[in-house]
Every structure is written in structure tokens, then in C-alpha cells.
Amino acid sequence: MAIKGFDYKAFAQDMHAQASELVPAHFTPDQKEYITTTLLKFAMIAGEALDKDGEFNADQAVMITQIIAEWSFHKSVDLVNSGIPRQYWDPIMQKIALTIFEVSKNAFRQNVPQEQALEAIEHHVRNTYVHAIEELKKRNLIDDELMEKAVSQSNIDAMAQSADEQMQAEAQQQAAAAQQTPQGRAPQGAPQGAVNLPKAPNGLEKLDAESAKMLRLVTVAMLFQRMQQDKVQVILNQFNPDEANDIIRYMGMDDLTGKIDPRTVMQCLREFRDILPAQPLNLSPTKIVNKIKALGDFIDRPKLELFLKPERARVRRFVFSALEGEVVDMPPKVACIIASHIESMV
């Protein structure tokens, strides 16, 4: 039974077109053709199978097809960079595509949260890739040096690092621009028109959704008026554009605190408090490193190396540096997840 709203052929072709723009510039035309054709082939195969089966809805089918397409792109790039002979690429890619297809379908069947599902898929993709390369070595089709080179390839890490560097550069530009704006005022150009704020004598829950939302955004604007502008801009980037524009407009109002009932402000602040973690995680890099170092006393080094082999090179470097007491730059939340991952071995 076909899935309503799931045009897998058009979707696969769209992913194919996008991939053509992302292939590394130094690749030859033949290499580029292999990567884009491989992505298209597996996206079409997966899309057709999902469409005929009819087990999943259109959104789920699109997600599974997209995951297969994206990983087909990354791992085929890795194979090109690896130096592995061309005749071995297709069998490896087939194993990876099948792994993604089965793991992703099981994740949707079990209603696994998306973030956890993507982590599981990534883990299985890396394992499948490494095992396929090791199998070539066992059959004496490649040597140790080529195996190590192939296993160390990770285009997804390279793209993530490039994106991180670009985001940092943009953040620095935004911070530099924000320093030109005086603290405690709305950004230059913010509209200054009068706004009629609703009253909430009986609580926000008695108001319609639009009025309650306005009062919450006004409360956020009041908080922002007391913050450094560079910090305000970072937080504003997390709002959708319409909400961010409203907050900026409210920040530009004269005597904002006199226009809203203090009881309403307190209720909004209590709501904000209730949705925050009761006990924030201790994400100190030094403490996380010390935790991993302490866990190292209970784990055999060979076992740990085997455990981490499928992981990204950056993750392995972070863990083994931590075992030596060295702090390597890593986002705190990611470092905390890694530490928990290691702890699960003990």
C-alpha cells in the first residue's frame, strides 16, 4: 500500500541534487559520480521498499530515506578518501545501507526519541564500516596501513568541524556588532510603537493563548533589558524570528516595568523556573575529565580501545587525553554524555 504524501522518487532526486553541491572539490568527476549515484540508488531502494510496505507514515518514511541518503553520502566520501580499491566500495555501502534501514525502522516501531535513534544509527553505521574494513584485512585484500587509514576517515566529523568553525566566526562577528549597541537598550532600529498589554489579575491561565504569550515575551524583554547585549543576541537566536522581533520591540518601550502587573511578572518567572532543570548538571570540563580518569582505573585499556574504536576520532582523542588528566576542548554537554557512556562499561 503506497504511503500518501510520500513521493520518494522526487525526494531522492532532490537529495541527489543537494549532494552534487557538497562533494569535496578535489574529487574527480568519476568519484563525484560514484558518490551522488550511490546516494540516489540507496534512497530510491529504501523509498520504494517503504512505500510498498506502508508500515510508516509519510514523515517517518521521509526521515528514514533521508538518513540513508545522508549516511550514503558521508561513508562513500570516506571510502574515496580511504584509498580502498574501488571494487570493494559497493559491498561495504550495501552493508551500511541495510544496517541503517533496519535500525531506523526498529527505532520508529519502538517510538525511540529522535536524538537517541540518530545516535544509535550513527553507532551502528560506524561499527558496520569498521567491521567491513577489518574483514578486507582478514582476507589479506588490504594491509594494516591501509586499514588504519580507512578506519580513521570521517567526513561527517570534518563537515561538523567546518560548520562549528563557521558558527564561531559568525558568533564573533555578531558579538562585535552587539558591542556597538549600549547595554540595557533594544538593538538599533527596534520599533518604538506603543503596545497595549493585556491584564492578568486572575492569572495567565485565564487569558487567551495570544495574550498569555505576549505577557511572557514582555517578561523576557524585561530580563533582557538588564543583560549584556551580546548575551541577549545569543539567546534571541534561539527564538523564532517573529518572537525575537516582538521581544526587541518590547525592549524598546519606555517604562516597560510600569506597564505590566508585578504579579504577572512573578507568575511568568515561576513558569520559567519550573521548566528549568531542578539541579543543573555539573559540566565543569575539569570535573568531567577527572571522572573519566577515575573510571579508567576500573577498565582495561585494550577493552576501552576496542569499545571506542567505532567512535569518532575526536571522541577517542578526548577520552584518552582525559585518562592522562589532559583537558581537550569539547562541548560540555557532549563531554558529559561521553563520560556517562564510559561509566556504563564499569
mmCIF file with all atom_site columns, C-alpha atoms in Angstrom, residues 9 35 52 63-65 68 81 88 113 116 189 202 237 248 261 290 335:
data_model
loop_
_atom_site.group_PDB
_atom_site.id
_atom_site.type_symbol
_atom_site.label_atom_id
_atom_site.label_alt_id
_atom_site.label_comp_id
_atom_site.label_asym_id
_atom_site.label_entity_id
_atom_site.label_seq_id
_atom_site.pdbx_PDB_ins_code
_atom_site.Cartn_x
_atom_site.Cartn_y
_atom_site.Cartn_z
_atom_site.occupancy
_atom_site.B_iso_or_equiv
_atom_site.pdbx_formal_charge
_atom_site.auth_seq_id
_atom_site.auth_comp_id
_atom_site.auth_asym_id
_atom_site.auth_atom_id
_atom_site.pdbx_PDB_model_num
ATOM 1  C CA . LYS A 1 9   ? 11.356 9.462  -6.319 1.00 0.00 ? 9   LYS A CA 1
ATOM 2  C CA . ILE A 1 35  ? 29.062 9.343  -4.510 1.00 0.00 ? 35  ILE A CA 1
ATOM 3  C CA . LYS A 1 52  ? 5.242  -0.634 -0.868 1.00 0.00 ? 52  LYS A CA 1
ATOM 4  C CA . MET A 1 63  ? 13.164 10.577 7.733  1.00 0.00 ? 63  MET A CA 1
ATOM 5  C CA . ILE A 1 64  ? 14.370 7.010  7.113  1.00 0.00 ? 64  ILE A CA 1
ATOM 6  C CA . THR A 1 65  ? 15.098 7.756  3.455  1.00 0.00 ? 65  THR A CA 1
ATOM 7  C CA . ILE A 1 68  ? 20.079 6.550  4.422  1.00 0.00 ? 68  ILE A CA 1
ATOM 8  C CA . ASN A 1 81  ? 39.372 9.190  0.785  1.00 0.00 ? 81  ASN A CA 1
ATOM 9  C CA . TYR A 1 88  ? 35.261 -3.143 -2.610 1.00 0.00 ? 88  TYR A CA 1
ATOM 10 C CA . PRO A 1 113 ? 13.171 9.611  20.749 1.00 0.00 ? 113 PRO A CA 1
ATOM 11 C CA . GLN A 1 116 ? 18.538 8.610  20.654 1.00 0.00 ? 116 GLN A CA 1
ATOM 12 C CA . GLY A 1 189 ? 16.290 50.136 14.635 1.00 0.00 ? 189 GLY A CA 1
ATOM 13 C CA . ASN A 1 202 ? -6.670 36.171 37.699 1.00 0.00 ? 202 ASN A CA 1
ATOM 14 C CA . ASN A 1 237 ? 18.847 33.474 18.145 1.00 0.00 ? 237 ASN A CA 1
ATOM 15 C CA . ILE A 1 248 ? 13.106 43.546 20.580 1.00 0.00 ? 248 ILE A CA 1
ATOM 16 C CA . ASP A 1 261 ? 1.468  43.988 36.676 1.00 0.00 ? 261 ASP A CA 1
ATOM 17 C CA . ASN A 1 290 ? 38.675 13.747 36.404 1.00 0.00 ? 290 ASN A CA 1
ATOM 18 C CA . ALA A 1 335 ? 31.721 15.602 27.257 1.00 0.00 ? 335 ALA A CA 1
#
